[in-house]
Amino acid sequence: MELSDITTYVDHFGFNTVKTFNQRYLVADKYWKKNGGSILFYTGNEGDIIWFCNNTGFMWDVAEELKAMLVFAEHRYYGESLPFGDSSFKDSRHLNFLTSEQALADFAELIKHLKRTIPGAENQPVIAIGGSYGGMLAAWFRMKYPHMVVGALAASAPIWQFEDLVPCGVFMKIVTTDFRKSGPYCSESIHRSWDAINRLSSTGSGLQWLSEALHLCSPLTSEDIQHLKDWISETWVNLAMVDYPYASNFLQPLPAWPIKVVCQYLKNPNVSDLLLLQNIFQALNVYYNYSGQAKCLNISETATGSLGTLGWSYQACTEVVMPFCTNGVDDMFEPHSWNLKEFSDDCFQQWGVRPRPFWITTMYGGKNISSHTNIVFSNGELDPWSGGGVTKDITDTLVAVTISEGAHHLDLRAKNALDPTSVLLARSLEVRHMKNWIRDFYDNTGKRH
Amino acid sequence: MELSDITTYVDHFGFNTVKTFNQRYLVADKYWKKNGGSILFYTGNEGDIIWFCNNTGFMWDVAEELKAMLVFAEHRYYGESLPFGDSSFKDSRHLNFLTSEQALADFAELIKHLKRTIPGAENQPVIAIGGSYGGMLAAWFRMKYPHMVVGALAASAPIWQFEDLVPCGVFMKIVTTDFRKSGPYCSESIHRSWDAINRLSSTGSGLQWLSEALHLCSPLTSEDIQHLKDWISETWVNLAMVDYPYASNFLQPLPAWPIKVVCQYLKNPNVSDLLLLQNIFQALNVYYNYSGQAKCLNISETATGSLGTLGWSYQACTEVVMPFCTNGVDDMFEPHSWNLKEFSDDCFQQWGVRPRPFWITTMYGGKNISSHTNIVFSNGELDPWSGGGVTKDITDTLVAVTISEGAHHLDLRAKNALDPTSVLLARSLEVRHMKNWIRDFYDNTGKRH
């Protein structure tokens, strides 16, 4: 595997600045064949590309079969691909070029560069592959640059988690279902925990007890309570995303089926507040301290540092505006409605920008995408993001692949002895589609000559 | 017809500035039917939208048959749609938002706005229509926003006049052919004129004679000679573009088949330099003074003031980089090779920006566009721009319509008793395609419900 850089424009859509930056990418060509081969292009998302590369074993597993060169492109403003170095997140002026459109243009320039500089690559079909936001980018890349890629595998890509394309509550409802199915009274215990926290945090001694019971690194004040509850909620969300059938280390090191492990501590909702919160701690500890290394829990962190939380927060505040809500009835969380005004004000305070919540749909078509071709949308039924994903075929060539036992882009992970049948089937379908795209490409190339 | 404004973002692709401007558009709904109707959307190009509206009679002529609402959208930085008012062309900072991508985003926002605000428009098919650069925009709009328009009529759209997609000499070769076919020795006379000008301009008395013989508004100096020759060349180019079969007023008021009229003055190439240039004056005078109003000829102007020459010059210096060349053998001009370095330096001097000549192909696919659908590319064989156009079918739904007796987007002009059969056939083909797109739209809508 080779680590490289391409010098690319900071602004592809304006000519006033000629500033460039170095975008990182990885190339692996062990199984690549110049004759009849292909190029699998990972459309990098909100994190370090090496980390994504290490968590996308699927591409490595199919490289030989597809005679494929693997390329992993880092997304601008993440990892080491920082347009303004340390100043990249300084203010909205420096962040102005962090958009999906600029990222897609980076990918297009990179593919052109590879085809120009690698002998044999020029006349080969390229397939975009990505997961999560990277899956959205893979789909959008095929939609906007179909001359660059013959198809896209968009794994766990919630391209419809915008505006009112899906109900805002669907995401947390799926999280809740995962917990409900993973152990008796598990979701009920969590449901009850919020009021217990509220009661305990109403007194100074309660706050102190809570800080100690949860082994927090810093003592809680009453102002921290909403933040504490958000942190706990996000923990459950993350567990739903990485509820994989084998021990893994994506967002955190975790055992197999981690929600089942968590739920072993959450069997009794009808206990005292103190006992309930001690159980909640045991559950959180599965997520934050499976390795046994953590001395305390830090409510400022929920996942690996390989993800770029600053950049993602900015993107969520501009283009990638995803409405979420809970009602406490269909889900195990405290009720919280989606409030665009409040969200916008928070964004303005944090970044000096306001979201444009309708832009993504204007740009990428929302549900009206049937004129595009050659995109496989895969979704795991355990994955909360599947709620905003494409889970039914749209046309013969815009197809949905559903993985009943899959969490967040399980299909993109390396093969594992504990893989459920549903993900094996999904991968084989995906490979079949990719082979068809490659075959069609060569058939058409043949006809042209 | 109603003139309106929409408030739209100056920058659709960045969130640092929230500045907006007013984009003008026209709506005509005399023949529009809410039941089974359609929306014909003119993707405005480099000029005043009212002027384009008045020169696109085709849309008016087919409105009733298609039960169509007509919309004419003005392109940003042209007409009165100036993002920074009088400062819009001040420097590269103010011009930074003059790109085709921003223009397409404006169109997308405008269509959303119309569908949201005009009762009955929401569930109707929209068809993009444009000519010349506007035709490129119509095609590109269908390629990039297929969820917004069911198809596009791209008239005389030279989407391949970029990089080396077509030979750089094809444009001037077609101009030359037009003159060669329009009268005996016509192109030879023009071919000979350049050396005659060079000889005359080598002396002070020759320059004075030339200024008077050509009735120029300002006397020539030896530094003006290249400019003079460029102006004369552009006049022949413009005549080739507007060589319509009836008297018209697009770039200038002109008689029917103006090149034939011009060529009546250019039958004798083998005359003295003085007589040849006097004949050239008579020929130029057809173009610049058909109305008989001009007291003198101004070598700073070649066409109507309704076109935005400043904006277009900037666009040609950034994205819309079209290589042109002549060799004096296949064409009637002085040899001039395409020199990107020189072009880039000129652009930098004029606008402080340098062209990115490969970007348009990266963005819009160059010749690799076969995955798109529902675009009709029409071209007139007399039109020099047809050299960079799509003149052969690419697929069943990316079709070429050729008009043997047509100049620049003759098909978009109002019907005329003197229309040749070829343009009547072209228009009926175009209408047939549009009707198919509309029918398919309603068929699919029916199926969904």
PDB file of N, CA, C and O in Angstrom, chain A residues 163-164 368, chain B residues 32-39 69 110-126 147-150 441-442 445 448-449:
ATOM      1  N   GLU A 163     -34.498  17.069   5.257  1.00  0.00           N
ATOM      2  CA  GLU A 163     -35.827  17.686   5.202  1.00  0.00           C
ATOM      3  C   GLU A 163     -36.850  16.737   5.833  1.00  0.00           C
ATOM      4  O   GLU A 163     -36.608  16.204   6.903  1.00  0.00           O
ATOM      5  N   ASP A 164     -37.960  16.522   5.113  1.00  0.00           N
ATOM      6  CA  ASP A 164     -38.955  15.594   5.652  1.00  0.00           C
ATOM      7  C   ASP A 164     -39.070  14.360   4.762  1.00  0.00           C
ATOM      8  O   ASP A 164     -40.142  13.772   4.629  1.00  0.00           O
ATOM      9  N   ASN A 368     -36.243  11.904  -5.812  1.00  0.00           N
ATOM     10  CA  ASN A 368     -36.440  11.885  -7.265  1.00  0.00           C
ATOM     11  C   ASN A 368     -35.116  11.602  -7.974  1.00  0.00           C
ATOM     12  O   ASN A 368     -34.511  12.486  -8.580  1.00  0.00           O
TER      13      ASN A 368
ATOM     14  N   TRP B  32     -50.670  28.101 -20.807  1.00  0.00           N
ATOM     15  CA  TRP B  32     -50.382  27.084 -19.794  1.00  0.00           C
ATOM     16  C   TRP B  32     -51.661  26.429 -19.301  1.00  0.00           C
ATOM     17  O   TRP B  32     -52.654  27.090 -19.047  1.00  0.00           O
ATOM     18  N   LYS B  33     -51.612  25.104 -19.185  1.00  0.00           N
ATOM     19  CA  LYS B  33     -52.755  24.375 -18.625  1.00  0.00           C
ATOM     20  C   LYS B  33     -52.290  23.673 -17.349  1.00  0.00           C
ATOM     21  O   LYS B  33     -51.290  22.967 -17.351  1.00  0.00           O
ATOM     22  N   LYS B  34     -53.057  23.875 -16.295  1.00  0.00           N
ATOM     23  CA  LYS B  34     -52.703  23.193 -15.047  1.00  0.00           C
ATOM     24  C   LYS B  34     -52.902  21.688 -15.182  1.00  0.00           C
ATOM     25  O   LYS B  34     -52.270  20.896 -14.500  1.00  0.00           O
ATOM     26  N   ASN B  35     -53.779  21.328 -16.082  1.00  0.00           N
ATOM     27  CA  ASN B  35     -54.079  19.915 -16.285  1.00  0.00           C
ATOM     28  C   ASN B  35     -53.283  19.395 -17.481  1.00  0.00           C
ATOM     29  O   ASN B  35     -53.580  19.716 -18.629  1.00  0.00           O
ATOM     30  N   GLY B  36     -52.273  18.611 -17.192  1.00  0.00           N
ATOM     31  CA  GLY B  36     -51.507  18.009 -18.282  1.00  0.00           C
ATOM     32  C   GLY B  36     -50.542  18.938 -18.972  1.00  0.00           C
ATOM     33  O   GLY B  36     -50.027  18.628 -20.044  1.00  0.00           O
ATOM     34  N   GLY B  37     -50.270  20.072 -18.365  1.00  0.00           N
ATOM     35  CA  GLY B  37     -49.377  21.044 -18.994  1.00  0.00           C
ATOM     36  C   GLY B  37     -47.908  20.767 -18.720  1.00  0.00           C
ATOM     37  O   GLY B  37     -47.534  19.721 -18.187  1.00  0.00           O
ATOM     38  N   SER B  38     -47.098  21.734 -19.117  1.00  0.00           N
ATOM     39  CA  SER B  38     -45.649  21.590 -18.950  1.00  0.00           C
ATOM     40  C   SER B  38     -45.026  22.963 -18.721  1.00  0.00           C
ATOM     41  O   SER B  38     -45.698  23.991 -18.826  1.00  0.00           O
ATOM     42  N   ILE B  39     -43.761  22.955 -18.396  1.00  0.00           N
ATOM     43  CA  ILE B  39     -43.030  24.207 -18.176  1.00  0.00           C
ATOM     44  C   ILE B  39     -41.784  24.184 -19.049  1.00  0.00           C
ATOM     45  O   ILE B  39     -40.955  23.277 -18.933  1.00  0.00           O
ATOM     46  N   MET B  69     -46.250  26.628 -19.780  1.00  0.00           N
ATOM     47  CA  MET B  69     -45.814  27.878 -19.185  1.00  0.00           C
ATOM     48  C   MET B  69     -44.384  28.134 -19.690  1.00  0.00           C
ATOM     49  O   MET B  69     -43.570  27.222 -19.745  1.00  0.00           O
ATOM     50  N   LEU B 110     -34.578  28.449  -8.784  1.00  0.00           N
ATOM     51  CA  LEU B 110     -35.723  29.134  -9.387  1.00  0.00           C
ATOM     52  C   LEU B 110     -36.850  28.138  -9.688  1.00  0.00           C
ATOM     53  O   LEU B 110     -38.024  28.421  -9.416  1.00  0.00           O
ATOM     54  N   ILE B 111     -36.507  26.979 -10.210  1.00  0.00           N
ATOM     55  CA  ILE B 111     -37.545  25.974 -10.500  1.00  0.00           C
ATOM     56  C   ILE B 111     -38.236  25.540  -9.206  1.00  0.00           C
ATOM     57  O   ILE B 111     -39.459  25.442  -9.142  1.00  0.00           O
ATOM     58  N   LYS B 112     -37.440  25.333  -8.149  1.00  0.00           N
ATOM     59  CA  LYS B 112     -38.061  24.989  -6.857  1.00  0.00           C
ATOM     60  C   LYS B 112     -39.012  26.092  -6.401  1.00  0.00           C
ATOM     61  O   LYS B 112     -40.111  25.823  -5.929  1.00  0.00           O
ATOM     62  N   HIS B 113     -38.559  27.320  -6.577  1.00  0.00           N
ATOM     63  CA  HIS B 113     -39.377  28.465  -6.167  1.00  0.00           C
ATOM     64  C   HIS B 113     -40.690  28.505  -6.960  1.00  0.00           C
ATOM     65  O   HIS B 113     -41.767  28.702  -6.387  1.00  0.00           O
ATOM     66  N   LEU B 114     -40.612  28.321  -8.268  1.00  0.00           N
ATOM     67  CA  LEU B 114     -41.819  28.360  -9.101  1.00  0.00           C
ATOM     68  C   LEU B 114     -42.776  27.244  -8.697  1.00  0.00           C
ATOM     69  O   LEU B 114     -43.987  27.464  -8.578  1.00  0.00           O
ATOM     70  N   LYS B 115     -42.239  26.054  -8.461  1.00  0.00           N
ATOM     71  CA  LYS B 115     -43.092  24.922  -8.107  1.00  0.00           C
ATOM     72  C   LYS B 115     -43.753  25.116  -6.744  1.00  0.00           C
ATOM     73  O   LYS B 115     -44.852  24.621  -6.499  1.00  0.00           O
ATOM     74  N   ARG B 116     -43.044  25.837  -5.880  1.00  0.00           N
ATOM     75  CA  ARG B 116     -43.572  26.088  -4.541  1.00  0.00           C
ATOM     76  C   ARG B 116     -44.630  27.182  -4.555  1.00  0.00           C
ATOM     77  O   ARG B 116     -45.555  27.168  -3.739  1.00  0.00           O
ATOM     78  N   THR B 117     -44.476  28.142  -5.464  1.00  0.00           N
ATOM     79  CA  THR B 117     -45.315  29.341  -5.371  1.00  0.00           C
ATOM     80  C   THR B 117     -46.437  29.407  -6.411  1.00  0.00           C
ATOM     81  O   THR B 117     -47.384  30.156  -6.219  1.00  0.00           O
ATOM     82  N   ILE B 118     -46.330  28.665  -7.506  1.00  0.00           N
ATOM     83  CA  ILE B 118     -47.387  28.730  -8.525  1.00  0.00           C
ATOM     84  C   ILE B 118     -48.275  27.498  -8.402  1.00  0.00           C
ATOM     85  O   ILE B 118     -47.843  26.383  -8.694  1.00  0.00           O
ATOM     86  N   PRO B 119     -49.510  27.678  -7.937  1.00  0.00           N
ATOM     87  CA  PRO B 119     -50.383  26.514  -7.777  1.00  0.00           C
ATOM     88  C   PRO B 119     -50.575  25.806  -9.111  1.00  0.00           C
ATOM     89  O   PRO B 119     -50.872  26.440 -10.124  1.00  0.00           O
ATOM     90  N   GLY B 120     -50.365  24.478  -9.086  1.00  0.00           N
ATOM     91  CA  GLY B 120     -50.506  23.686 -10.304  1.00  0.00           C
ATOM     92  C   GLY B 120     -49.177  23.379 -10.972  1.00  0.00           C
ATOM     93  O   GLY B 120     -49.076  22.452 -11.777  1.00  0.00           O
ATOM     94  N   ALA B 121     -48.137  24.151 -10.641  1.00  0.00           N
ATOM     95  CA  ALA B 121     -46.836  23.928 -11.291  1.00  0.00           C
ATOM     96  C   ALA B 121     -46.089  22.751 -10.670  1.00  0.00           C
ATOM     97  O   ALA B 121     -45.257  22.120 -11.318  1.00  0.00           O
ATOM     98  N   GLU B 122     -46.409  22.452  -9.411  1.00  0.00           N
ATOM     99  CA  GLU B 122     -45.616  21.489  -8.655  1.00  0.00           C
ATOM    100  C   GLU B 122     -45.453  20.146  -9.340  1.00  0.00           C
ATOM    101  O   GLU B 122     -44.354  19.603  -9.404  1.00  0.00           O
ATOM    102  N   ASN B 123     -46.567  19.638  -9.878  1.00  0.00           N
ATOM    103  CA  ASN B 123     -46.490  18.299 -10.450  1.00  0.00           C
ATOM    104  C   ASN B 123     -46.439  18.318 -11.968  1.00  0.00           C
ATOM    105  O   ASN B 123     -47.060  17.500 -12.633  1.00  0.00           O
ATOM    106  N   GLN B 124     -45.687  19.264 -12.496  1.00  0.00           N
ATOM    107  CA  GLN B 124     -45.579  19.339 -13.945  1.00  0.00           C
ATOM    108  C   GLN B 124     -44.131  19.108 -14.382  1.00  0.00           C
ATOM    109  O   GLN B 124     -43.190  19.454 -13.672  1.00  0.00           O
ATOM    110  N   PRO B 125     -43.981  18.538 -15.564  1.00  0.00           N
ATOM    111  CA  PRO B 125     -42.632  18.323 -16.092  1.00  0.00           C
ATOM    112  C   PRO B 125     -42.026  19.626 -16.604  1.00  0.00           C
ATOM    113  O   PRO B 125     -42.719  20.448 -17.207  1.00  0.00           O
ATOM    114  N   VAL B 126     -40.748  19.801 -16.327  1.00  0.00           N
ATOM    115  CA  VAL B 126     -40.016  20.977 -16.790  1.00  0.00           C
ATOM    116  C   VAL B 126     -39.030  20.532 -17.863  1.00  0.00           C
ATOM    117  O   VAL B 126     -38.387  19.483 -17.721  1.00  0.00           O
ATOM    118  N   HIS B 147     -33.273  15.498 -11.800  1.00  0.00           N
ATOM    119  CA  HIS B 147     -34.484  15.507 -10.976  1.00  0.00           C
ATOM    120  C   HIS B 147     -35.288  16.787 -11.162  1.00  0.00           C
ATOM    121  O   HIS B 147     -36.414  16.891 -10.689  1.00  0.00           O
ATOM    122  N   MET B 148     -34.707  17.771 -11.833  1.00  0.00           N
ATOM    123  CA  MET B 148     -35.374  19.063 -12.011  1.00  0.00           C
ATOM    124  C   MET B 148     -36.036  19.192 -13.374  1.00  0.00           C
ATOM    125  O   MET B 148     -37.038  19.883 -13.518  1.00  0.00           O
ATOM    126  N   VAL B 149     -35.435  18.572 -14.385  1.00  0.00           N
ATOM    127  CA  VAL B 149     -35.964  18.693 -15.749  1.00  0.00           C
ATOM    128  C   VAL B 149     -36.025  17.316 -16.393  1.00  0.00           C
ATOM    129  O   VAL B 149     -35.107  16.510 -16.247  1.00  0.00           O
ATOM    130  N   VAL B 150     -37.119  17.075 -17.113  1.00  0.00           N
ATOM    131  CA  VAL B 150     -37.290  15.757 -17.735  1.00  0.00           C
ATOM    132  C   VAL B 150     -36.492  15.627 -19.017  1.00  0.00           C
ATOM    133  O   VAL B 150     -36.309  14.518 -19.532  1.00  0.00           O
ATOM    134  N   PHE B 441     -43.302  11.462 -18.345  1.00  0.00           N
ATOM    135  CA  PHE B 441     -43.433  12.029 -17.003  1.00  0.00           C
ATOM    136  C   PHE B 441     -44.811  11.722 -16.429  1.00  0.00           C
ATOM    137  O   PHE B 441     -44.925  11.224 -15.307  1.00  0.00           O
ATOM    138  N   TYR B 442     -45.850  11.982 -17.213  1.00  0.00           N
ATOM    139  CA  TYR B 442     -47.204  11.750 -16.694  1.00  0.00           C
ATOM    140  C   TYR B 442     -47.492  10.268 -16.538  1.00  0.00           C
ATOM    141  O   TYR B 442     -48.180   9.861 -15.599  1.00  0.00           O
ATOM    142  N   THR B 445     -45.796   9.362 -13.306  1.00  0.00           N
ATOM    143  CA  THR B 445     -46.528   9.944 -12.184  1.00  0.00           C
ATOM    144  C   THR B 445     -47.764   9.105 -11.891  1.00  0.00           C
ATOM    145  O   THR B 445     -48.063   8.802 -10.747  1.00  0.00           O
ATOM    146  N   ARG B 448     -46.980   5.959 -10.050  1.00  0.00           N
ATOM    147  CA  ARG B 448     -46.577   6.121  -8.650  1.00  0.00           C
ATOM    148  C   ARG B 448     -47.775   6.240  -7.730  1.00  0.00           C
ATOM    149  O   ARG B 448     -47.686   5.974  -6.547  1.00  0.00           O
ATOM    150  N   HIS B 449     -48.919   6.722  -8.264  1.00  0.00           N
ATOM    151  CA  HIS B 449     -50.051   6.986  -7.379  1.00  0.00           C
ATOM    152  C   HIS B 449     -50.995   5.797  -7.278  1.00  0.00           C
ATOM    153  O   HIS B 449     -50.924   4.867  -8.052  1.00  0.00           O
TER     154      HIS B 449
END
